[in-house]
Coordinates of N, CA, C and O in Angstrom, one line a residue:
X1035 N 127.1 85.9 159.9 CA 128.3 85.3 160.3 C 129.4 86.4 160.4 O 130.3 86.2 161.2
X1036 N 129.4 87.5 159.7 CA 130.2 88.7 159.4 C 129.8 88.9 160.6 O 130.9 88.4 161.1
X1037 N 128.9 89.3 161.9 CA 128.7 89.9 162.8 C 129.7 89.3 163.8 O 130.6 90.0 164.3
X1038 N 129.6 87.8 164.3 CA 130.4 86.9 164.9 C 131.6 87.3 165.0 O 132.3 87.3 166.0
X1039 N 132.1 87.6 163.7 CA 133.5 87.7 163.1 C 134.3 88.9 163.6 O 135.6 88.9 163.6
X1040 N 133.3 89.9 163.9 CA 133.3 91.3 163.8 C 133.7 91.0 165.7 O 134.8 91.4 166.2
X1041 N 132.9 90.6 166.2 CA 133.0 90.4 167.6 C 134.3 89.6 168.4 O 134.7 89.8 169.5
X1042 N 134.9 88.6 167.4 CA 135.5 88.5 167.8 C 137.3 89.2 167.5 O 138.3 88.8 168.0
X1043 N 137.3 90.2 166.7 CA 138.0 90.6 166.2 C 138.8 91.9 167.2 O 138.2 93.0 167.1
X1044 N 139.9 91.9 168.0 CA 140.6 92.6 168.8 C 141.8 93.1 168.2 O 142.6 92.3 167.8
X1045 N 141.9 94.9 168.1 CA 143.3 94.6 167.2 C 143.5 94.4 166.4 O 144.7 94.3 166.2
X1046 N 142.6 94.1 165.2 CA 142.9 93.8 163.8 C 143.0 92.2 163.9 O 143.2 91.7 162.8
X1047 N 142.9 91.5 164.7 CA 143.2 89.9 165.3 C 142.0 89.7 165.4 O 141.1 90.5 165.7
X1048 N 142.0 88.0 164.9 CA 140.9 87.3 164.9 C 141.3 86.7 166.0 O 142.4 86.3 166.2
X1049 N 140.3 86.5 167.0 CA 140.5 85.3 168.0 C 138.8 84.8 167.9 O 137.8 85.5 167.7
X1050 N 138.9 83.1 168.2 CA 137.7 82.4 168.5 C 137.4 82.6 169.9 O 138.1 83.3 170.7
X1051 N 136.3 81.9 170.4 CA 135.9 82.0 171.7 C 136.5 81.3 172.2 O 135.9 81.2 173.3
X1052 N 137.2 80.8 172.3 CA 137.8 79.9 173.1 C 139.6 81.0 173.8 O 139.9 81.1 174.9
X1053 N 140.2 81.7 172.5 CA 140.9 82.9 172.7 C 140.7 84.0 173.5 O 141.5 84.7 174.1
X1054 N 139.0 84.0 173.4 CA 138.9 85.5 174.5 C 138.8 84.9 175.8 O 139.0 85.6 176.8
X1055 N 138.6 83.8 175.9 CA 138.5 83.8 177.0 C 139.6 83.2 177.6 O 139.5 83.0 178.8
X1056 N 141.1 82.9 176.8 CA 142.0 83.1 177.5 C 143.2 84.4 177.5 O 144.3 84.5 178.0
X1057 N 142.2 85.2 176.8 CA 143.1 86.3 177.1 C 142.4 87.5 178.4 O 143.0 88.4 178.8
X1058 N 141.1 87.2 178.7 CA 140.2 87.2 179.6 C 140.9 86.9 181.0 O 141.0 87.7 181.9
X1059 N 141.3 85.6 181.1 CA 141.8 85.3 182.5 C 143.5 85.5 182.5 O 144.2 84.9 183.2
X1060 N 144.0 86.5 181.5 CA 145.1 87.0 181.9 C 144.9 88.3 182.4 O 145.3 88.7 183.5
X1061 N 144.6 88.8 181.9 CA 143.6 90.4 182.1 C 143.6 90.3 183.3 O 144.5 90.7 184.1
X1062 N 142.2 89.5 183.6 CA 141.9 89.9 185.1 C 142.5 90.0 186.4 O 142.5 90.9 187.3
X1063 N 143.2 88.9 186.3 CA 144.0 88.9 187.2 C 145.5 90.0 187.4 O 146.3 90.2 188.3
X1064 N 145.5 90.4 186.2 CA 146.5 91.7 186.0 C 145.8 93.1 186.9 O 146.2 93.9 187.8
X1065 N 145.0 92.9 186.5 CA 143.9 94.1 186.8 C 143.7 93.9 188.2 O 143.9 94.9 188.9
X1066 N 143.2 92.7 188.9 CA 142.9 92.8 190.3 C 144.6 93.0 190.9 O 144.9 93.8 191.8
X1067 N 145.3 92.2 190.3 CA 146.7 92.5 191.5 C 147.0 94.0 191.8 O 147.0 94.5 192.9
X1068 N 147.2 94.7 190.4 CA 147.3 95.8 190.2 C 146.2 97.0 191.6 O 146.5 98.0 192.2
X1069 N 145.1 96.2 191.5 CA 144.1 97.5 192.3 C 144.6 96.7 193.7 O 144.5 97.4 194.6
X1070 N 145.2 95.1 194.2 CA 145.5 94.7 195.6 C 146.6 95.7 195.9 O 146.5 96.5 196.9
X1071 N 147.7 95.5 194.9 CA 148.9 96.1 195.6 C 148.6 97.4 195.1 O 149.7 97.8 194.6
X1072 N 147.8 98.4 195.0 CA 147.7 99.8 195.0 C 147.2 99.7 196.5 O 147.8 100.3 197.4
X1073 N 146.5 99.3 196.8 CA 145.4 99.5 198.3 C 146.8 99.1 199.1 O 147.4 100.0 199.7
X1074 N 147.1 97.9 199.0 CA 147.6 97.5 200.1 C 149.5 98.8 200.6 O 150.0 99.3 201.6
X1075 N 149.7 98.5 199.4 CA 151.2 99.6 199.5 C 150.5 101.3 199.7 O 151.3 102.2 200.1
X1076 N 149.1 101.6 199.2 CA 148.9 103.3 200.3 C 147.8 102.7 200.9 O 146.9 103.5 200.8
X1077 N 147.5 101.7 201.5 CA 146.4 101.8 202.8 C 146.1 102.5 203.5 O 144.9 102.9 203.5
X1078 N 147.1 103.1 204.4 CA 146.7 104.1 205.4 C 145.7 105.3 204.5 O 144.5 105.5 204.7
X1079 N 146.3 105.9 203.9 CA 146.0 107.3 203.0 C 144.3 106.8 202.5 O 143.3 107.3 202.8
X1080 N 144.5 105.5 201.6 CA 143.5 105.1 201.0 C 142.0 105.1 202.0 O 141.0 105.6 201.7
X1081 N 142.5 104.3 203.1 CA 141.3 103.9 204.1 C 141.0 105.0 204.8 O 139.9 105.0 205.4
X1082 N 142.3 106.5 205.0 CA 141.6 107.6 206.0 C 141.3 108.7 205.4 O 140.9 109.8 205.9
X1083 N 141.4 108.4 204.1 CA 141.1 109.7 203.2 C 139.4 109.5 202.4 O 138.9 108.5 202.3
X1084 N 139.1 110.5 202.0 CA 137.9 110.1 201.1 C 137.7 109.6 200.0 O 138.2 110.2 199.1
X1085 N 137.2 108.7 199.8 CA 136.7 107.4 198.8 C 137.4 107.9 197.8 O 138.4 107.3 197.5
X1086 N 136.9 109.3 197.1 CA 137.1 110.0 196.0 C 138.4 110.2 195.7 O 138.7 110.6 194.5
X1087 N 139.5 109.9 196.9 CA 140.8 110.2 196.3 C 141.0 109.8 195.5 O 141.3 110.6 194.6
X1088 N 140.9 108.6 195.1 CA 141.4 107.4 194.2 C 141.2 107.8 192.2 O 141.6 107.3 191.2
X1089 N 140.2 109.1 192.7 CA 139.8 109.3 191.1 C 140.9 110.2 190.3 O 141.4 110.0 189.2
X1090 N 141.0 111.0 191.2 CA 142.4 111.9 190.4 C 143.9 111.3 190.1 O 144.8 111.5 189.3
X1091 N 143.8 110.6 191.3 CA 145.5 109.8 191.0 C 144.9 108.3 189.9 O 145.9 107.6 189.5
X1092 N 144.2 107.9 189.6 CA 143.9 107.2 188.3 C 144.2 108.0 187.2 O 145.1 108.0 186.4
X1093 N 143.3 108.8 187.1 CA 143.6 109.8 185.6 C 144.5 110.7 185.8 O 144.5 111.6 184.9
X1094 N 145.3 110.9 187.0 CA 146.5 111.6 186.8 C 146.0 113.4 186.6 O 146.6 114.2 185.9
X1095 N 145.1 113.7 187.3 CA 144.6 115.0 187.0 C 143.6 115.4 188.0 O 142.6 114.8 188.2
X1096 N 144.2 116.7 188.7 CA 142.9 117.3 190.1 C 142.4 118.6 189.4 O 143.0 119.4 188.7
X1097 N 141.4 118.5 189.7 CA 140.7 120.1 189.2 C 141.3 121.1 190.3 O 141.1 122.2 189.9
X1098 N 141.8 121.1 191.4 CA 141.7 121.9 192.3 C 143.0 122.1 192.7 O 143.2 122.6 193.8
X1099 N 144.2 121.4 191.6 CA 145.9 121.6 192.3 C 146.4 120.0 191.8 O 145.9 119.2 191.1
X1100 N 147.6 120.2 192.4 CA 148.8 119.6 192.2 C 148.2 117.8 192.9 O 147.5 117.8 194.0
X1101 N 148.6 116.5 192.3 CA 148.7 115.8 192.8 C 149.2 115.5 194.2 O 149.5 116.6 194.8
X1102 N 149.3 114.7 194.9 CA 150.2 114.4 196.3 C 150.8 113.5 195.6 O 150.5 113.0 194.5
X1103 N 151.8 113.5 196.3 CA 152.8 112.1 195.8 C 152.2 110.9 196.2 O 153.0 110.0 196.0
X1104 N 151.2 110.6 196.7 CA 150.6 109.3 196.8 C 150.0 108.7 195.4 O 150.0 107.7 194.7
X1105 N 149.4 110.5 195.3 CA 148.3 109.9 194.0 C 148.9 109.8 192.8 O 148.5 109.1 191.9
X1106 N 150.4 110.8 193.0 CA 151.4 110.8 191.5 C 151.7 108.8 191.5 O 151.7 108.1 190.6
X1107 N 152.0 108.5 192.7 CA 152.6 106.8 192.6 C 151.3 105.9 192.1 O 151.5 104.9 191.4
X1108 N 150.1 106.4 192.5 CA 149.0 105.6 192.0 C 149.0 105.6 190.1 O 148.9 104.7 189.3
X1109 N 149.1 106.6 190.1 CA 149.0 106.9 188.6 C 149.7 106.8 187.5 O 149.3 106.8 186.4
X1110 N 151.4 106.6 188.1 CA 152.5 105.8 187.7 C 152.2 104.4 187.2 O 152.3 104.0 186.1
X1111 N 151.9 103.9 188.1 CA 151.2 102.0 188.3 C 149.8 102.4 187.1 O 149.7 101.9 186.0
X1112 N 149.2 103.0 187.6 CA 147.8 102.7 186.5 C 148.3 103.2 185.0 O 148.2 102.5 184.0
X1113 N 148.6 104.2 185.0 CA 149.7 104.3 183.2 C 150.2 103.0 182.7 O 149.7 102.3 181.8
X1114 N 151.4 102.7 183.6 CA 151.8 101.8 183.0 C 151.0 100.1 182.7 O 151.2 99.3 181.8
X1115 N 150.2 99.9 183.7 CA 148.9 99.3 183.3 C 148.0 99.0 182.8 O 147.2 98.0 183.1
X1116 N 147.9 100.1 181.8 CA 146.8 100.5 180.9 C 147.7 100.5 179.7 O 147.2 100.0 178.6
X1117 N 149.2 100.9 179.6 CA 150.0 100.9 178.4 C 150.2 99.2 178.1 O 150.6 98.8 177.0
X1118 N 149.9 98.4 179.0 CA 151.1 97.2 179.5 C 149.4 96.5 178.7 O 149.4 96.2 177.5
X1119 N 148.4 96.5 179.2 CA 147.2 96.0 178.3 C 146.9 96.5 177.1 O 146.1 95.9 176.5
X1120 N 147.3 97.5 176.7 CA 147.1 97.8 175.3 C 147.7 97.3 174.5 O 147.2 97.1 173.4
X1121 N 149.5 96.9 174.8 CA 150.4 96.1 174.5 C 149.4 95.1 174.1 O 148.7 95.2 173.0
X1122 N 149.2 93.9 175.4 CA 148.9 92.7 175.3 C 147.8 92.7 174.3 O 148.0 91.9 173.5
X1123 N 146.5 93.4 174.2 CA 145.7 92.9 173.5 C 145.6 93.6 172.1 O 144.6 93.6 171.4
X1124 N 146.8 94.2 171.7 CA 147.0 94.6 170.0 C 146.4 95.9 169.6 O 146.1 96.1 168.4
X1125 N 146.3 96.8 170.2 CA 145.3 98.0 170.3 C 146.1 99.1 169.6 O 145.5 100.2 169.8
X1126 N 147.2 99.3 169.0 CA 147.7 100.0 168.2 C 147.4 100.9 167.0 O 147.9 102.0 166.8
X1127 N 146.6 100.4 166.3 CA 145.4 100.9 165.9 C 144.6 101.7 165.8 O 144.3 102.5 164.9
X1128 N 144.2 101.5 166.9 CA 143.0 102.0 166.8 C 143.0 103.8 166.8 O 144.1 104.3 166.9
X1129 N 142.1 104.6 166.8 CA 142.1 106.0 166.3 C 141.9 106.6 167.8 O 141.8 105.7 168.7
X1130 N 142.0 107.9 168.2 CA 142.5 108.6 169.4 C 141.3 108.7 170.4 O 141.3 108.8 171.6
X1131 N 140.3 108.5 169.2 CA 138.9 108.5 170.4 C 138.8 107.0 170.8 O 138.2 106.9 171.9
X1132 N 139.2 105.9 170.2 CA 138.7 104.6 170.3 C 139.7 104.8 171.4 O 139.1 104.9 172.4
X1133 N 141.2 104.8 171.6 CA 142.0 104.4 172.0 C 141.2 105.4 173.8 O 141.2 104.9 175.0
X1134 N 140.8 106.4 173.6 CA 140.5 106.8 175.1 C 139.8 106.5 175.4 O 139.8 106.5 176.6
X1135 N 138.3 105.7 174.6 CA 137.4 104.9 175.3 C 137.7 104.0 176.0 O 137.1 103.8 177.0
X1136 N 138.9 103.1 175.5 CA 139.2 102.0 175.7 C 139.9 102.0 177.6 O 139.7 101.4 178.6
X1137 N 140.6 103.0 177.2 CA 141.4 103.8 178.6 C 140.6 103.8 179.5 O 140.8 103.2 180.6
X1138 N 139.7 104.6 179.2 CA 138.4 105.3 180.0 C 137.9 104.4 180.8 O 137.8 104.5 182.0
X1139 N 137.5 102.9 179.8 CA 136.9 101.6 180.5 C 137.6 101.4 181.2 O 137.3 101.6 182.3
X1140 N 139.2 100.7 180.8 CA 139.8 100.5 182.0 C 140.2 101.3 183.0 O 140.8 100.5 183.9
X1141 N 140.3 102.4 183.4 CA 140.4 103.2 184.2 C 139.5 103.0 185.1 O 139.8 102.7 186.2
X1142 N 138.2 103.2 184.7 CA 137.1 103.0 185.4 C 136.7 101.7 186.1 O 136.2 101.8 187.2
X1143 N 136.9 100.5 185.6 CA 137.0 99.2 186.3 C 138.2 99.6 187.1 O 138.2 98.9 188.2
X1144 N 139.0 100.3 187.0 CA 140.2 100.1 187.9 C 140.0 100.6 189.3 O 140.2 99.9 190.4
X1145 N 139.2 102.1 189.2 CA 139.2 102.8 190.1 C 137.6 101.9 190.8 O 137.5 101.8 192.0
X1146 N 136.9 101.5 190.3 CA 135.3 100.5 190.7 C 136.1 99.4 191.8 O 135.6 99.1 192.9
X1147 N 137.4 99.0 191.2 CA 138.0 97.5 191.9 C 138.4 98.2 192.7 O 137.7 97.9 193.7
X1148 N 139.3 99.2 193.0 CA 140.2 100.0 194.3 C 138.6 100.4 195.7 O 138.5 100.1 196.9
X1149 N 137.8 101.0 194.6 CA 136.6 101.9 195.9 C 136.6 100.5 196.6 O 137.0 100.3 197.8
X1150 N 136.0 99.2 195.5 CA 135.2 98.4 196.7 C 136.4 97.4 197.6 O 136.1 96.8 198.6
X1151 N 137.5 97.5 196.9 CA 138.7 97.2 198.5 C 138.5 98.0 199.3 O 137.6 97.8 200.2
X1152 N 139.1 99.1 199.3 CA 139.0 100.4 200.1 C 137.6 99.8 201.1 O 137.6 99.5 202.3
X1153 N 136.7 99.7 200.5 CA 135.2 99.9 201.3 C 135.7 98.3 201.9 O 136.1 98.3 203.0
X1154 N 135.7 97.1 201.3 CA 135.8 95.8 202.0 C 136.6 95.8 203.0 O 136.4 95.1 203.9
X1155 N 137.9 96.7 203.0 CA 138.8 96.7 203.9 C 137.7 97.3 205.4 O 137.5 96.6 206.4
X1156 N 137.3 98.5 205.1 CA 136.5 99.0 206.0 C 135.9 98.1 206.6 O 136.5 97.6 207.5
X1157 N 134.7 97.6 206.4 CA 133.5 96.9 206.5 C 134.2 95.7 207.7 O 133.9 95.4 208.9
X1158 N 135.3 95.3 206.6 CA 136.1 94.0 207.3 C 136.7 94.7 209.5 O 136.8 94.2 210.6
X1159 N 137.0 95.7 208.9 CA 137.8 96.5 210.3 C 137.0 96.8 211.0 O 137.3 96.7 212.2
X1160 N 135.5 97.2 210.7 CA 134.7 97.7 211.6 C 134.0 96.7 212.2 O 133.4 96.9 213.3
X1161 N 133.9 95.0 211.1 CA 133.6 94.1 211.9 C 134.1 93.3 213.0 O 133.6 92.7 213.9
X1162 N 135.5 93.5 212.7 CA 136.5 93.2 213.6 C 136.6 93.4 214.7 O 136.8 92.7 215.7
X1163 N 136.4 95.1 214.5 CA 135.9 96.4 215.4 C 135.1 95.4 216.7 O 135.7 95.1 217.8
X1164 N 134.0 95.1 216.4 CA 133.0 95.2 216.9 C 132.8 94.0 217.5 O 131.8 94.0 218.3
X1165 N 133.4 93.0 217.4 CA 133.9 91.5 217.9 C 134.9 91.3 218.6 O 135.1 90.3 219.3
X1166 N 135.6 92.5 218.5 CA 136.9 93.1 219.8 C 138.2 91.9 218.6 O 139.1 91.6 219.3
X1167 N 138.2 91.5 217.7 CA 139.0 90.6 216.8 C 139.7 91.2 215.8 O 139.8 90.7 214.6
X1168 N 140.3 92.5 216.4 CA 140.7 93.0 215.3 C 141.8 92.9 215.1 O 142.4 93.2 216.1
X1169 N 142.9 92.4 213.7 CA 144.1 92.3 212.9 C 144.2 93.3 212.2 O 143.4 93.8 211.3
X1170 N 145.7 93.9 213.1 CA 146.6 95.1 211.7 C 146.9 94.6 210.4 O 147.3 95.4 209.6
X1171 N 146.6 93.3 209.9 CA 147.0 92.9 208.9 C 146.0 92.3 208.3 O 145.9 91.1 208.0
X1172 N 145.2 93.1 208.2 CA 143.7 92.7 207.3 C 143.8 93.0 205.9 O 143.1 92.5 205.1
X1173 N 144.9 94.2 205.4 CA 144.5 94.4 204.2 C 145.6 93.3 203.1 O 145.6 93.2 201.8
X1174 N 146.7 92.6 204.1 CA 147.7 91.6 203.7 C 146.5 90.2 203.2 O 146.9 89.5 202.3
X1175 N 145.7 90.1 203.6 CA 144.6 89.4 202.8 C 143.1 89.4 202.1 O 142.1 88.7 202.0
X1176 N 143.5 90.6 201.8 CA 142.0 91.2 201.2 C 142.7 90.6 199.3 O 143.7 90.8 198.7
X1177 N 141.5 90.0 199.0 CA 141.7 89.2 197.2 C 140.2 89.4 196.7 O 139.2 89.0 197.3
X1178 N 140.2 90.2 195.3 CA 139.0 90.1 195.2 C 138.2 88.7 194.7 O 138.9 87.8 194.3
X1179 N 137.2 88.6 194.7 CA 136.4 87.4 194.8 C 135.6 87.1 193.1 O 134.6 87.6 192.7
X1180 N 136.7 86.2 192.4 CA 136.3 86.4 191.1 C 136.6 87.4 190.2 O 137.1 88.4 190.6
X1181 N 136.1 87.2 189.1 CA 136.4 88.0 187.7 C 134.9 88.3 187.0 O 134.1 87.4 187.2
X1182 N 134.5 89.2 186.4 CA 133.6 89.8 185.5 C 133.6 89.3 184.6 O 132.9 89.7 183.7

């Protein structure tokens, strides 16, 4: 039963299952708006640049030079998005390596949610493409489909 207990325990907080899973569907939907309106407010850049941009302006760091100011504004939003969830789910605590794991994950779902817009937006354009049906304003309704 100590194991249970252990699992459900976030933050020094006890929550039951019924708790994670409403603090679950606040999350997500923070997390998906967050990667909509990154795509959608730098689209252009995002959709004509390579995939990989999106990695350095998440963690705020290029091995090879200075951010762009696209990627400095990406990384503004994901900071504060990662500060703004650690808030919400009690994570003060925890010790310097825990705390960058934690980062790490969400960074990583962040930048996973951004690629596969980025790529759906494509996919979506090129089908459009190819049916002669194509809308400038495809990425005004791109939503991802569900939560993990």
């Amino acid at each position: 039963m100590d194991i249970l207990k252990s699992l459900f325990s976030i933050g020094g907080k006890n929550y039951g299952p019924e708790d994670l899973t409403q603090i679950t569907r606040i999350i997500g939907p923070i997390i998906n708006k967050t990667a909509c309106d990154i795509v959608k407010l730098q689209a252009i850049r995002l959709l004509t640049g390579p995939i990989d941009y999106i990695i350095p302006a998440v963690w705020g760091a290029r091995l090879d030079g200075e951010l762009e100011p696209t990627q400095k504004e990406i990384h503004r939003r994901i900071t504060s998005l990662t500060e703004h969830l650690f808030d919400m789910l009690h994570l003060e605590d925890l010790s310097q390596a825990q705390k960058f794991a934690v980062g790490f994950l969400m960074r990583e779902l962040i930048i996973s949610k951004i690629v596969f817009l980025i790529q759906l937006a494509k996919n979506q354009a090129a089908g459009k493409f190819n049916t002669g049906e194509y809308h400038t304003d495809i990425l005004n309704h791109l939503s991802p489909l569900g939560n993990a």
